[in-house]
XYZ file of C-alpha atoms in Angstrom:
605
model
C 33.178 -52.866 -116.469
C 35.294 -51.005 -113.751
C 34.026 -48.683 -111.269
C 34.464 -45.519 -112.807
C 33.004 -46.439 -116.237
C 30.293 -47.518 -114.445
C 29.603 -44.302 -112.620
C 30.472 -42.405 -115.607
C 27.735 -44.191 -117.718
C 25.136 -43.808 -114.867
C 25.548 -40.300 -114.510
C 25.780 -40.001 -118.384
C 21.713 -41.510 -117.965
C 20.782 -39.545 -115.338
C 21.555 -36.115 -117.727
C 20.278 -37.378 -120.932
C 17.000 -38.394 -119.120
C 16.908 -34.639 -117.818
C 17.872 -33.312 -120.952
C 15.090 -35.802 -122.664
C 12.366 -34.672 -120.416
C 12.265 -30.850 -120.775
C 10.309 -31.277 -124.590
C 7.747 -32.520 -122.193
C 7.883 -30.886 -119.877
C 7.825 -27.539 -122.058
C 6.565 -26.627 -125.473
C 8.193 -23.006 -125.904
C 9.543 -23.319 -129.292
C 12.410 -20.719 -128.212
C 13.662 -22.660 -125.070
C 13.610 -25.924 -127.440
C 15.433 -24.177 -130.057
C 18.542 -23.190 -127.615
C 18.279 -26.598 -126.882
C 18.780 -27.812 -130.170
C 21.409 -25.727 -130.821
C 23.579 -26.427 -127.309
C 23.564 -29.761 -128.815
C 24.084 -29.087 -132.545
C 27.313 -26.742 -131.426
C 28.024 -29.956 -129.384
C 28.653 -31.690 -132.020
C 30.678 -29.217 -134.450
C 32.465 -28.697 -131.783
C 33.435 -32.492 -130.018
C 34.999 -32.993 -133.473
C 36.886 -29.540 -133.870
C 38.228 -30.647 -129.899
C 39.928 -33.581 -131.205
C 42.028 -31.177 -134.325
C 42.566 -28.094 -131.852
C 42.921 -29.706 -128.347
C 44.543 -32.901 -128.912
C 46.389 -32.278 -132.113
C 47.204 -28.798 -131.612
C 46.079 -27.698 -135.098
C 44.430 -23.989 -134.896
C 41.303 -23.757 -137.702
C 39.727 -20.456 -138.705
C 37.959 -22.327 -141.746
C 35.121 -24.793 -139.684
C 32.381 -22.833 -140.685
C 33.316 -23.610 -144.383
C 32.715 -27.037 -143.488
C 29.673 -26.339 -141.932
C 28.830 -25.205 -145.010
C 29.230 -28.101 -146.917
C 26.887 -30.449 -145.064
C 24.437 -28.020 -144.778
C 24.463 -27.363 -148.361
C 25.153 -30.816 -149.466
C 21.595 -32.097 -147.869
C 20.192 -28.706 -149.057
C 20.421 -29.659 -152.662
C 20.476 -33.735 -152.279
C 17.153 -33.017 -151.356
C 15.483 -29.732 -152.129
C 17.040 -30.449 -155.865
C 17.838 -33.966 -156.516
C 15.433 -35.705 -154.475
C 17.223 -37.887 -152.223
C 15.420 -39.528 -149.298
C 17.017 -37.146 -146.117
C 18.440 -39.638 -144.006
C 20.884 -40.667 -147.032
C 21.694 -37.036 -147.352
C 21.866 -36.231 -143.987
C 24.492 -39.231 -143.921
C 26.045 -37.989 -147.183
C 26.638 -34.513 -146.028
C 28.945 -36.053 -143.444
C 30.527 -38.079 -145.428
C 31.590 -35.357 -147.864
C 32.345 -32.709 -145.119
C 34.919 -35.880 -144.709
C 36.825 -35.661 -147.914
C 36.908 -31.756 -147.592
C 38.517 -31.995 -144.641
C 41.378 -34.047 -146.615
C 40.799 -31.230 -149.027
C 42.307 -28.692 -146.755
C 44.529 -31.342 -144.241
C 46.634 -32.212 -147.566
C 48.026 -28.348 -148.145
C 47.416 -26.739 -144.790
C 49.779 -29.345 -143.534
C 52.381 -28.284 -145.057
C 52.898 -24.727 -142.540
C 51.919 -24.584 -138.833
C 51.242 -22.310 -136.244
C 49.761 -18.728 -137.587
C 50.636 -20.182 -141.296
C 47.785 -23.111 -140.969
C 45.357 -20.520 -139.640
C 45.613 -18.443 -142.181
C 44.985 -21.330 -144.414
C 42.119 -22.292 -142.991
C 40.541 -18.724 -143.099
C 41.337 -18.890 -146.538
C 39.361 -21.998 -147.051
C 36.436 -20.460 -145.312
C 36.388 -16.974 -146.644
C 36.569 -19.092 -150.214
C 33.561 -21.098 -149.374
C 31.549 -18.451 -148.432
C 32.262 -16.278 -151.678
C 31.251 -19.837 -153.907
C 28.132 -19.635 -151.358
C 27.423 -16.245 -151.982
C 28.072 -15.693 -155.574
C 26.861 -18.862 -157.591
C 23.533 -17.773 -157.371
C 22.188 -20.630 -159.985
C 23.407 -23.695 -157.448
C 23.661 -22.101 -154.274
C 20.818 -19.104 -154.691
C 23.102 -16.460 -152.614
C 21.046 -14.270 -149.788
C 17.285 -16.022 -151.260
C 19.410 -19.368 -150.221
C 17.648 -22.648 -151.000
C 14.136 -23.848 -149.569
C 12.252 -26.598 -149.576
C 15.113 -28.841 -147.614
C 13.634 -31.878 -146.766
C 13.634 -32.615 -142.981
C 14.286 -36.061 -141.371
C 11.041 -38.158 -140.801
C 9.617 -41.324 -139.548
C 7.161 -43.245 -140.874
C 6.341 -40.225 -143.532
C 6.333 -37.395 -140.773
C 8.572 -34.993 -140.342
C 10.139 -34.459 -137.301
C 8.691 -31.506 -134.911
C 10.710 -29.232 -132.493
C 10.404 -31.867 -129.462
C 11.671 -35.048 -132.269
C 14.568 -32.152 -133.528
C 15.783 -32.022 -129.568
C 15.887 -35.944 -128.648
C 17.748 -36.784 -132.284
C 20.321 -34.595 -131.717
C 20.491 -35.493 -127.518
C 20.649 -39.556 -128.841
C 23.714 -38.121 -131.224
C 25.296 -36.032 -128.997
C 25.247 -39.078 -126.618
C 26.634 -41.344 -129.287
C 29.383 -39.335 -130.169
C 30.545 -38.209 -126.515
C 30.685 -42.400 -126.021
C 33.054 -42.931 -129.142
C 35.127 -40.150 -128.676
C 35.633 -41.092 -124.934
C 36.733 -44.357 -126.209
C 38.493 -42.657 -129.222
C 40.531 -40.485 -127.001
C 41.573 -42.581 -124.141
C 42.775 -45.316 -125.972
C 45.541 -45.898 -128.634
C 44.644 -43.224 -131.127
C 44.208 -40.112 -128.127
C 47.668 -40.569 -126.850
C 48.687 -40.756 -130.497
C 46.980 -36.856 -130.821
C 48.510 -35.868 -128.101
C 51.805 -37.015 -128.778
C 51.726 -35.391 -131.770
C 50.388 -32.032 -129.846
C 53.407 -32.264 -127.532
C 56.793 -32.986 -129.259
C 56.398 -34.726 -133.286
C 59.815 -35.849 -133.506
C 59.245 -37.986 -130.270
C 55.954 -38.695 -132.034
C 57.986 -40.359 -135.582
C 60.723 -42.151 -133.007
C 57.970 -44.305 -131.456
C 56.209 -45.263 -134.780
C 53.716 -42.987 -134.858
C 53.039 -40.998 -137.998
C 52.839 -37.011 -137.373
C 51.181 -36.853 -140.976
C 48.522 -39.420 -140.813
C 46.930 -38.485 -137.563
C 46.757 -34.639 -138.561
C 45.023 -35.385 -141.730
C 43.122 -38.153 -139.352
C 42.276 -35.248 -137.021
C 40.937 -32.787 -139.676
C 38.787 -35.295 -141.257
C 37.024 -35.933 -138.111
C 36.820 -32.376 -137.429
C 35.074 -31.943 -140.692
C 32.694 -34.767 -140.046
C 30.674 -33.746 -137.236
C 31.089 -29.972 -138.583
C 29.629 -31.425 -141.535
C 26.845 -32.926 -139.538
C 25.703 -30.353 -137.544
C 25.792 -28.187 -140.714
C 23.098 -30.500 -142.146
C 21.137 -30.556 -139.142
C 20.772 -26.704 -138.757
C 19.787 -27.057 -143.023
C 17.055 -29.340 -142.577
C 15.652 -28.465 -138.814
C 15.172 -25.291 -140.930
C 14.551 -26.585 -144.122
C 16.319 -23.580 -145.591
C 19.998 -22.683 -145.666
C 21.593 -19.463 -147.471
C 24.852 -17.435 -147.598
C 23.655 -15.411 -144.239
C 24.431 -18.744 -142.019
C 27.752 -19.036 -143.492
C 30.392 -16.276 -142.012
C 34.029 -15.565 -139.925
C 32.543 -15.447 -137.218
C 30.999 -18.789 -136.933
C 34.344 -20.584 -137.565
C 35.664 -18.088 -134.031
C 32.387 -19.229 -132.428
C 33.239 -22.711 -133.121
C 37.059 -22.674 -131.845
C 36.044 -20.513 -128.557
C 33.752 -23.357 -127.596
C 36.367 -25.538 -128.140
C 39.504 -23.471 -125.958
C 37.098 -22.398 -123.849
C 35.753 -25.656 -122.990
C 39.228 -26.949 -122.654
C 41.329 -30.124 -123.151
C 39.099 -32.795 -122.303
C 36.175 -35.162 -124.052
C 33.967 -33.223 -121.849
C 35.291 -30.076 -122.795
C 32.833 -29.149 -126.216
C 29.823 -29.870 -124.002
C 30.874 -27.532 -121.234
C 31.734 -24.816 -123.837
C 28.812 -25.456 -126.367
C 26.356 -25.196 -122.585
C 27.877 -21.853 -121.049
C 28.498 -20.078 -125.139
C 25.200 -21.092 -126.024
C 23.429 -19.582 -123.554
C 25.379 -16.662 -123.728
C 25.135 -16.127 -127.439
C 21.531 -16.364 -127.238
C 21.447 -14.015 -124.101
C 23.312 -11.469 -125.951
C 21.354 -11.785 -129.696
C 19.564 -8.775 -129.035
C 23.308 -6.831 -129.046
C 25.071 -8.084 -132.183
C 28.254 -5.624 -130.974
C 28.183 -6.620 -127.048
C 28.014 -9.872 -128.753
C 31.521 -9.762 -131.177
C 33.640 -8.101 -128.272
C 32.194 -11.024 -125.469
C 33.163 -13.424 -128.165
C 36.756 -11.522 -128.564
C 36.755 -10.793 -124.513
C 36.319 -14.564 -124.096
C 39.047 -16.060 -126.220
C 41.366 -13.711 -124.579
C 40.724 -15.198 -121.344
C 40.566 -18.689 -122.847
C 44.056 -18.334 -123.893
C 45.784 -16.968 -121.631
C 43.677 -16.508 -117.740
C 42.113 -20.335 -118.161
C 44.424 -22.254 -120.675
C 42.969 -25.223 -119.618
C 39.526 -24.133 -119.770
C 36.451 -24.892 -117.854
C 37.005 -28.597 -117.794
C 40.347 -28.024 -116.436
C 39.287 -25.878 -113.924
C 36.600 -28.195 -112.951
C 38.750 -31.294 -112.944
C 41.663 -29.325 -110.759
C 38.357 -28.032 -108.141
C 36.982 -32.183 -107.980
C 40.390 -33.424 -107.178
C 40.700 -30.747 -104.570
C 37.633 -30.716 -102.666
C 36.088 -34.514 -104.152
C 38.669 -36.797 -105.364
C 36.169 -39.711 -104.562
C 34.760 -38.329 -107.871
C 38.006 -38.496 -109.945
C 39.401 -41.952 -108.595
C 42.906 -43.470 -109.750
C 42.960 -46.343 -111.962
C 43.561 -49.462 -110.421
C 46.205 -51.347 -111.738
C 47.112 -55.070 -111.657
C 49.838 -56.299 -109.839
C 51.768 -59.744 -110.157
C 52.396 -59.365 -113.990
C 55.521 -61.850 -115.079
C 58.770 -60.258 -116.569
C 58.686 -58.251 -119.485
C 60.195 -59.379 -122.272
C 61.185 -58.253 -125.403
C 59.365 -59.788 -129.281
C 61.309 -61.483 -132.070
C 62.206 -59.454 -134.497
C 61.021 -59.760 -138.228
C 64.281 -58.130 -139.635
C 67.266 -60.425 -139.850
C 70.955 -59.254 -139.809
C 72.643 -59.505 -142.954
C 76.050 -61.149 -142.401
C 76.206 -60.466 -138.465
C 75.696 -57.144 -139.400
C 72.345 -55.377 -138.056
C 73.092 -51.904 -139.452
C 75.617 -50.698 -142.224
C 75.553 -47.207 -143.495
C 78.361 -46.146 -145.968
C 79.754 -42.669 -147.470
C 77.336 -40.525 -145.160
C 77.281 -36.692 -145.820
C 75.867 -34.321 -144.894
C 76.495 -30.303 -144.960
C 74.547 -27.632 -143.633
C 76.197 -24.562 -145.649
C 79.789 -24.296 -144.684
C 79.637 -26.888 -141.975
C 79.987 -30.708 -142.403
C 78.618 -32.704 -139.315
C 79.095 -36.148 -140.958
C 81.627 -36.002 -143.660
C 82.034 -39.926 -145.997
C 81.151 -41.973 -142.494
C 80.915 -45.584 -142.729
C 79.770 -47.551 -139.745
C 78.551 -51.025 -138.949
C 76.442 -51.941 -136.005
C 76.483 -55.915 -135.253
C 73.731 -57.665 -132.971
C 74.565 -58.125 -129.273
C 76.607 -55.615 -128.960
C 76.887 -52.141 -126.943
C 78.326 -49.428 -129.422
C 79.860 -46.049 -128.167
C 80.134 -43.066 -130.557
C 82.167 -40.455 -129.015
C 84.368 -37.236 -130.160
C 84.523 -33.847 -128.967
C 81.241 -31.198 -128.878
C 80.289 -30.511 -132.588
C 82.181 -33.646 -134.275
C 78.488 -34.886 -135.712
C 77.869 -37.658 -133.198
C 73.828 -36.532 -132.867
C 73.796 -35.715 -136.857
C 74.550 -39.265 -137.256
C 72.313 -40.437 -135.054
C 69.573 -38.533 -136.680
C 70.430 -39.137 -139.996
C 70.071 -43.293 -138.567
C 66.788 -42.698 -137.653
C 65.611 -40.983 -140.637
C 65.054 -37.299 -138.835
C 67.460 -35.904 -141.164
C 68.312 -37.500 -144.638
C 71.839 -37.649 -146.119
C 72.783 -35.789 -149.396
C 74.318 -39.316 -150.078
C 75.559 -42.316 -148.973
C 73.467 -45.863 -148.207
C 72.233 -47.244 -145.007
C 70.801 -50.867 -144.516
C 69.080 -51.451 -141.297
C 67.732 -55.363 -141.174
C 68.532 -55.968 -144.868
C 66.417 -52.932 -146.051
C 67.540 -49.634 -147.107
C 66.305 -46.695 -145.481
C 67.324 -43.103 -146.807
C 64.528 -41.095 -147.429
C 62.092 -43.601 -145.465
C 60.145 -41.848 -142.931
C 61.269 -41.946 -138.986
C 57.734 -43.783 -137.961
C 58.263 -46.262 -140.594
C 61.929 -46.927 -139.349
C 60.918 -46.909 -135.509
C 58.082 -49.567 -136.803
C 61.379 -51.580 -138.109
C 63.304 -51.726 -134.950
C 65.048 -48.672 -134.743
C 64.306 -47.024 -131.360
C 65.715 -43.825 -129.998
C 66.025 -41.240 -126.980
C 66.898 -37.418 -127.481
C 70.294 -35.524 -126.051
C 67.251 -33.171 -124.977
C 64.525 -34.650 -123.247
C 61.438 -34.927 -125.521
C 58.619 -36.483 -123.235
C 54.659 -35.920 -123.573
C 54.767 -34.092 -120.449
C 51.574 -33.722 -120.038
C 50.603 -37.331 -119.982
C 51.549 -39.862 -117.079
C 54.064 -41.695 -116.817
C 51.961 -45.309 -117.645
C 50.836 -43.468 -121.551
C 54.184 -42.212 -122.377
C 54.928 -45.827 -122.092
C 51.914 -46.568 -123.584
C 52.712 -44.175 -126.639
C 55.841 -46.137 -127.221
C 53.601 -49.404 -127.567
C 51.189 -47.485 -130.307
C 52.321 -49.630 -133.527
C 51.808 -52.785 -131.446
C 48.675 -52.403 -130.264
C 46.001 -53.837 -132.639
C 43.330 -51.727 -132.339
C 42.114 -49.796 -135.851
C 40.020 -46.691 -135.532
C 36.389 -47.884 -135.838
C 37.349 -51.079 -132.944
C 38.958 -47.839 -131.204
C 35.417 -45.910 -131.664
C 33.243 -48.644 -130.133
C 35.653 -49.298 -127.322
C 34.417 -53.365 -126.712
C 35.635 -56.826 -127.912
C 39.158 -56.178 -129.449
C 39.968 -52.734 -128.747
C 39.498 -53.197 -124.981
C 41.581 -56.681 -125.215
C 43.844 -54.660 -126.764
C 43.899 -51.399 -124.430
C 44.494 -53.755 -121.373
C 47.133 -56.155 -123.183
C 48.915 -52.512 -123.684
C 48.586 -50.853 -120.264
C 49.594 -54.333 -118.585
C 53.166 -54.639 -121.027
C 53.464 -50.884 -120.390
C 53.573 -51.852 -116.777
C 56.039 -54.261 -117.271
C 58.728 -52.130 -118.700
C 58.419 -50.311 -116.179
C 58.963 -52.504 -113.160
C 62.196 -53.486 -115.460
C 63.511 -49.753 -115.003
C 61.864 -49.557 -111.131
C 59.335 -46.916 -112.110
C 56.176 -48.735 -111.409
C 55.601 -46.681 -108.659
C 55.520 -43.306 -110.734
C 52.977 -45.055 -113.398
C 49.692 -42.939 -112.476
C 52.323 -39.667 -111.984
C 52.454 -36.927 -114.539
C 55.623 -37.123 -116.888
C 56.850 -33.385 -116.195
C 56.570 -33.424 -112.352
C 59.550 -36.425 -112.288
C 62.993 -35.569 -111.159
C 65.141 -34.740 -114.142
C 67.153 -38.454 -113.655
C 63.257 -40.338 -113.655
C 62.271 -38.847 -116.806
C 65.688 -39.413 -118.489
C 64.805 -43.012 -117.426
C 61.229 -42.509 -118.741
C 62.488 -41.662 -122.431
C 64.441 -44.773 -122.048
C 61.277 -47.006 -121.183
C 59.400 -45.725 -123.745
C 61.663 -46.822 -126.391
C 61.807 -50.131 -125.421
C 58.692 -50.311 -125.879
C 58.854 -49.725 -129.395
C 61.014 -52.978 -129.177
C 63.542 -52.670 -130.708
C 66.493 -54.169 -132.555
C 68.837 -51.585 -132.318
C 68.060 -48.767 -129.651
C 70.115 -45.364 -130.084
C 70.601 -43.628 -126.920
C 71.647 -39.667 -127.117
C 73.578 -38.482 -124.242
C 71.205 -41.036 -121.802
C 73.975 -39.217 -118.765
C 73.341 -36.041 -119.425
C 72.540 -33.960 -116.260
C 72.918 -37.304 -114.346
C 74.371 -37.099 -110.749
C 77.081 -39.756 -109.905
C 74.816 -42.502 -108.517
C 72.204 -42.141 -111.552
C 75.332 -42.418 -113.997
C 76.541 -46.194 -112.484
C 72.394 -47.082 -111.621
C 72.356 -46.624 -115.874
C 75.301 -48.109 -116.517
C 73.193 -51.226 -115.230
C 70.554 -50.695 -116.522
C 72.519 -50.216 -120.204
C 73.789 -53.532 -119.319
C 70.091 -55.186 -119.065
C 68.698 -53.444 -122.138
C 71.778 -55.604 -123.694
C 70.882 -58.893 -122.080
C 67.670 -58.542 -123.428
C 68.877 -59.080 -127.210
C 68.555 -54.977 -127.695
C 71.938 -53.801 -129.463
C 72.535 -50.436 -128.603
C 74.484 -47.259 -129.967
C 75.465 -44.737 -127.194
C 76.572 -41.224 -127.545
C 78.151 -40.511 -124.506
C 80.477 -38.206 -123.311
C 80.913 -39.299 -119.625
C 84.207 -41.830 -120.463
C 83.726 -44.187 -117.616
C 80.173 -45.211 -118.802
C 81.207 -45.697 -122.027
C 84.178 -47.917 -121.122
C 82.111 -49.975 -118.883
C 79.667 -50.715 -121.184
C 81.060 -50.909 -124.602
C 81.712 -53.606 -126.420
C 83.151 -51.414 -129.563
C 83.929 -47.351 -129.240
C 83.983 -45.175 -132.986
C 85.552 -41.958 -132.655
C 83.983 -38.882 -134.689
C 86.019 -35.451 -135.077
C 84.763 -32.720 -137.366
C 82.592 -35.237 -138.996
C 84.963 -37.621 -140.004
C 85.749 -40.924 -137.986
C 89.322 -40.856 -137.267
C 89.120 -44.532 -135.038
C 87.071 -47.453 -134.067
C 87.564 -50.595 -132.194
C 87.595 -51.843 -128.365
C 87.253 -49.892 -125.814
C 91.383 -50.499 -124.920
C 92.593 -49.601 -128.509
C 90.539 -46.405 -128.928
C 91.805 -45.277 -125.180
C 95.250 -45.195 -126.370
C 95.097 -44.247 -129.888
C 97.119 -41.162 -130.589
C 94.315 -39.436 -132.946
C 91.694 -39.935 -130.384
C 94.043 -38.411 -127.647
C 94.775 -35.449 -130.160
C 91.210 -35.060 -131.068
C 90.483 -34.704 -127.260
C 93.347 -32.936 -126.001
C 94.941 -31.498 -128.650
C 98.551 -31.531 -130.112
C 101.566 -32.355 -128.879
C 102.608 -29.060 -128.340
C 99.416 -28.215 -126.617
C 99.542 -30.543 -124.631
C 103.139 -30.110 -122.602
C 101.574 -30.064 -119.199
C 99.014 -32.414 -119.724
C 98.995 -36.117 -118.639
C 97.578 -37.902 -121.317
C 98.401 -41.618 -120.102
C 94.916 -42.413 -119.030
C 93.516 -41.537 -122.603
C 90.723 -39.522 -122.839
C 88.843 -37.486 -120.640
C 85.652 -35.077 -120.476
């Protein structure tokens, strides 16, 4: 165990003991109660942390899923008979599939369009709650829940406050593990830019519905646990403005595991303070997320986190990495190249209205080589590319990448193939360091699955340190070791062009398609990449370059196609396309226009 989990586990002791000594050390019902409560808001909220703070999914609807576990273990029990515990579990557990319920539409929109769904889903919820009165009972609500028990007796106030402190500990240890391993970055990658997200192999989709479900889980859960500390539920518990509650301990909290705790302490307290005042209450609430939003975007654990590394970094210290580690170098692939050909696509089109970026385009990449697309601004060099990696689909034609087709196949599934890719504008998790962008590309080859992820031991930890040691290897092969423990968005424009590149080799891949990897480049960056182009090729990567900077792309090309108004009008060695006439009139124009010109060097941009 390193130093820091070590200190973070001891001090994690040290406050549950506290927190497990004030039953004894009081037996005011009322000061219990707020206990209870911090921790059962805890828990709606750790989950609701991981859908609005790492995902980036706003909910309005969480207190419709509330709902469900508490009425789930209302009638499993009160009606049906069930022992608690299996209803208590139960409740989760269908709290779960609702939150596929709502992940499966919602999904479909973003922004203020999701939140609106999600307010939907509550407000409908709380009419079902309110107006079957023969299963739900309305206002009179449902007695008779059956609490949890041991041994045949039913937990009291003091029992109530260490159950939830042992879950609230249990679930702040998986989702620390959770969220700093493979499946966290994958969140936040998602959060940050999706289409970077599909290029590396990671699937956008999934990990929102992923994200929703355990959302609704521990919403689910703590919905239960208010239901049977009470052992009575009704329409009254059910409302708007527990779903706002909910979200402004989340934002106010802020972007971190320790973020819901912070929040559920300080709103907690507050709501309580302020019970007496429902209207003082509603505009504090209102008052709050305003300054959540936009005074303290990164909440209280921000702020905390930027006031320890300012006055005690000894508290936050940088992860020690190993040094020593032998080359990196790249897998074997699984795909084989039909014919010596690695990628074939024939008769691509596509139009958006009037204009046709890639117009009947047949190309063939073959293994081992450096390819060069190039053509003036708007002949449909980056609509190919993204129509190649499956970010835009053709309205017809074929492409075979490794001997398998792949129109209409989704970009994570093709990046899990071999088909890596950088952006002609940079798309970086800029918020992570250097060492997880890296770490992001690696996500579909790190064998860790989400309940080895939860527990954090044995596999998942192999796995985590297999990753962040390869991760380090790629980048001593680009010489950005140094920057590993640096923060993406504070590199010089020329490091985090080289950044992107990193991070798709990590996907390792067969064929790597580089957008524009010189743009913005000074002179010395442009020939540093033209090396490093020239090692990504040594390594058995074949590579496609759009470039428009001419004496890269005759350096490193091995075979140049020419695109103009979305037709290719030449292909072949770097010589031949030079001094073709078409490519000379594409760039320059006609003869006529170009009386003045010298066009005996070919080309130029």
């Amino acid at each position: 165990m390193m130093r820091s989990e070590f200190k973070h586990y001891l001090w994690l002791l040290v406050v549950a003991v506290l927190v497990a000594a004030i039953p004894l050390a009081t037996s005011n019902d009322f000061y219990l109660r707020i206990v209870f409560l911090i921790g059962v808001n805890y828990i709606a909220a750790s989950g609701l942390n991981v859908l609005v703070n790492y995902t980036g999914q706003k909910s309005l609807g969480h207190a419709g899923l509330f709902a469900v576990g508490a009425y789930a273990v209302a009638l499993l029990t009160a009606r049906w008979g069930w022992n608690p515990w299996a209803a208590f579990a139960a409740a989760g557990v269908l709290a779960g599939l609702f939150g596929v319920v709502i992940a499966l539409p919602a999904l479909r929109v973003k922004g203020p369009a999701l939140a609106m769904v999600t307010i939907g889903f509550g407000i409908v919820v709380e009419k079902i709650v309110s107006e079957w009165q023969d299963v739900f009972a309305g206002q009179q609500g449902i007695y008779g829940v059956v609490p949890l028990q041991i041994g045949g007796q039913m937990f009291s106030t003091k029992h109530w406050v260490w159950f939830v402190l042992g879950l609230c500990v249990l679930l702040h240890v998986m989702f620390r593990h959770l969220l700093s391993g493979r499946f966290g970055r994958a969140f936040l990658a998602v959060n940050t830019a999706e289409v970077a997200a599909e290029s590396v192999g990671v699937s956008v989709y999934k990990f929102k519905v992923l994200a929703f479900v355990i959302s609704a889980f521990t919403c689910g859960i703590a919905g239960a646990l208010i239901a049977q500390q009470n052992q009575y539920i009704n329409s009254d518990f059910i409302t708007f403005n527990l779903s706002i509650f909910f979200l402004l301990i989340v934002l106010f909290g802020g972007n971190s595991v320790y973020g819901p705790l912070l929040g559920a302490v300080v709103l907690t307290l507050l709501d309580s303070l302020l019970s007496r005042w429902p209207d003082v209450q509603h505009f504090t609430y209102g008052a709050l997320l305003l300054f959540a939003l936009y005074a303290m975007p990164n909440g209280l654990a921000g702020f905390v986190r930027s006031f320890a590394r300012r006055f005690t970094p000894g508290l936050v210290p940088k992860e020690q990495l190993p040094t020593g580690l032998p080359a990196w170098q790249l897998k074997p692939s699984a795909g084989a190249a039909s014919a010596g050909v690695l990628l074939h696509g024939e008769g691509l089109y596509k139009a958006y209205g009037g204009v046709v970026p890639t117009n009947n385009v047949d190309i063939q990449i073959r293994p081992g080589h450096v390819h060069s697309l190039i053509g003036p601004n708007g002949a449909g060099k980056t609509t190919l590319l993204n129509i190649l990696s499956g970010i835009v689909t053709p309205e017809r034609g074929t492409i075979q990448f490794a001997g398998h087709g792949i129109v209409g196949v989704s970009p994570n599934r093709i990046a899990r193939m071999g088909l890596g890719r950088t952006f002609q504008n940079l798309r970086l998790f800029s918020d992570m360091t250097v060492l997880d962008n890296v770490k992001v590309g690696l996500h579909s080859h790190i064998k860790a699955g989400f309940f080895a992820s939860l527990v954090g031991v044995g596999k998942a930890r192999r796995a985590e340190l297999a990753a962040r040691d390869e991760a380090l290897q790629i980048l001593d092969r680009l010489h950005l070791r140094d920057k590993a423990l640096h923060i993406a968005g504070s590199l010089p424009y020329g490091l985090q062009r080289r950044l992107e590149l990193a991070r798709a080799l990590a996907t390792h891949p067969q064929l790597l398609l580089l957008d524009e990897p010189a743009a913005g480049l000074n002179p010395q960056e442009t020939q540093e990449l033209v090396q490093v182009i020239a090692r990504i090729r040594d390594l058995g990567i074949t590579v496609l370059l759009i470039e428009h900077h001419m004496d890269l792309v005759m350096a490193v090309s091995d075979h140049v196609i020419v695109l103009d108004y979305g037709q290719k009008i030449a292909e072949g060695t770097p010589a031949e396309v030079q001094s073709n006439p078409r490519v000379i009139a594409a760039y320059l124009g006609s003869d006529e226009e170009e009386d003045g010109n010298d066009a005996t060097g070919g080309p130029h941009v």
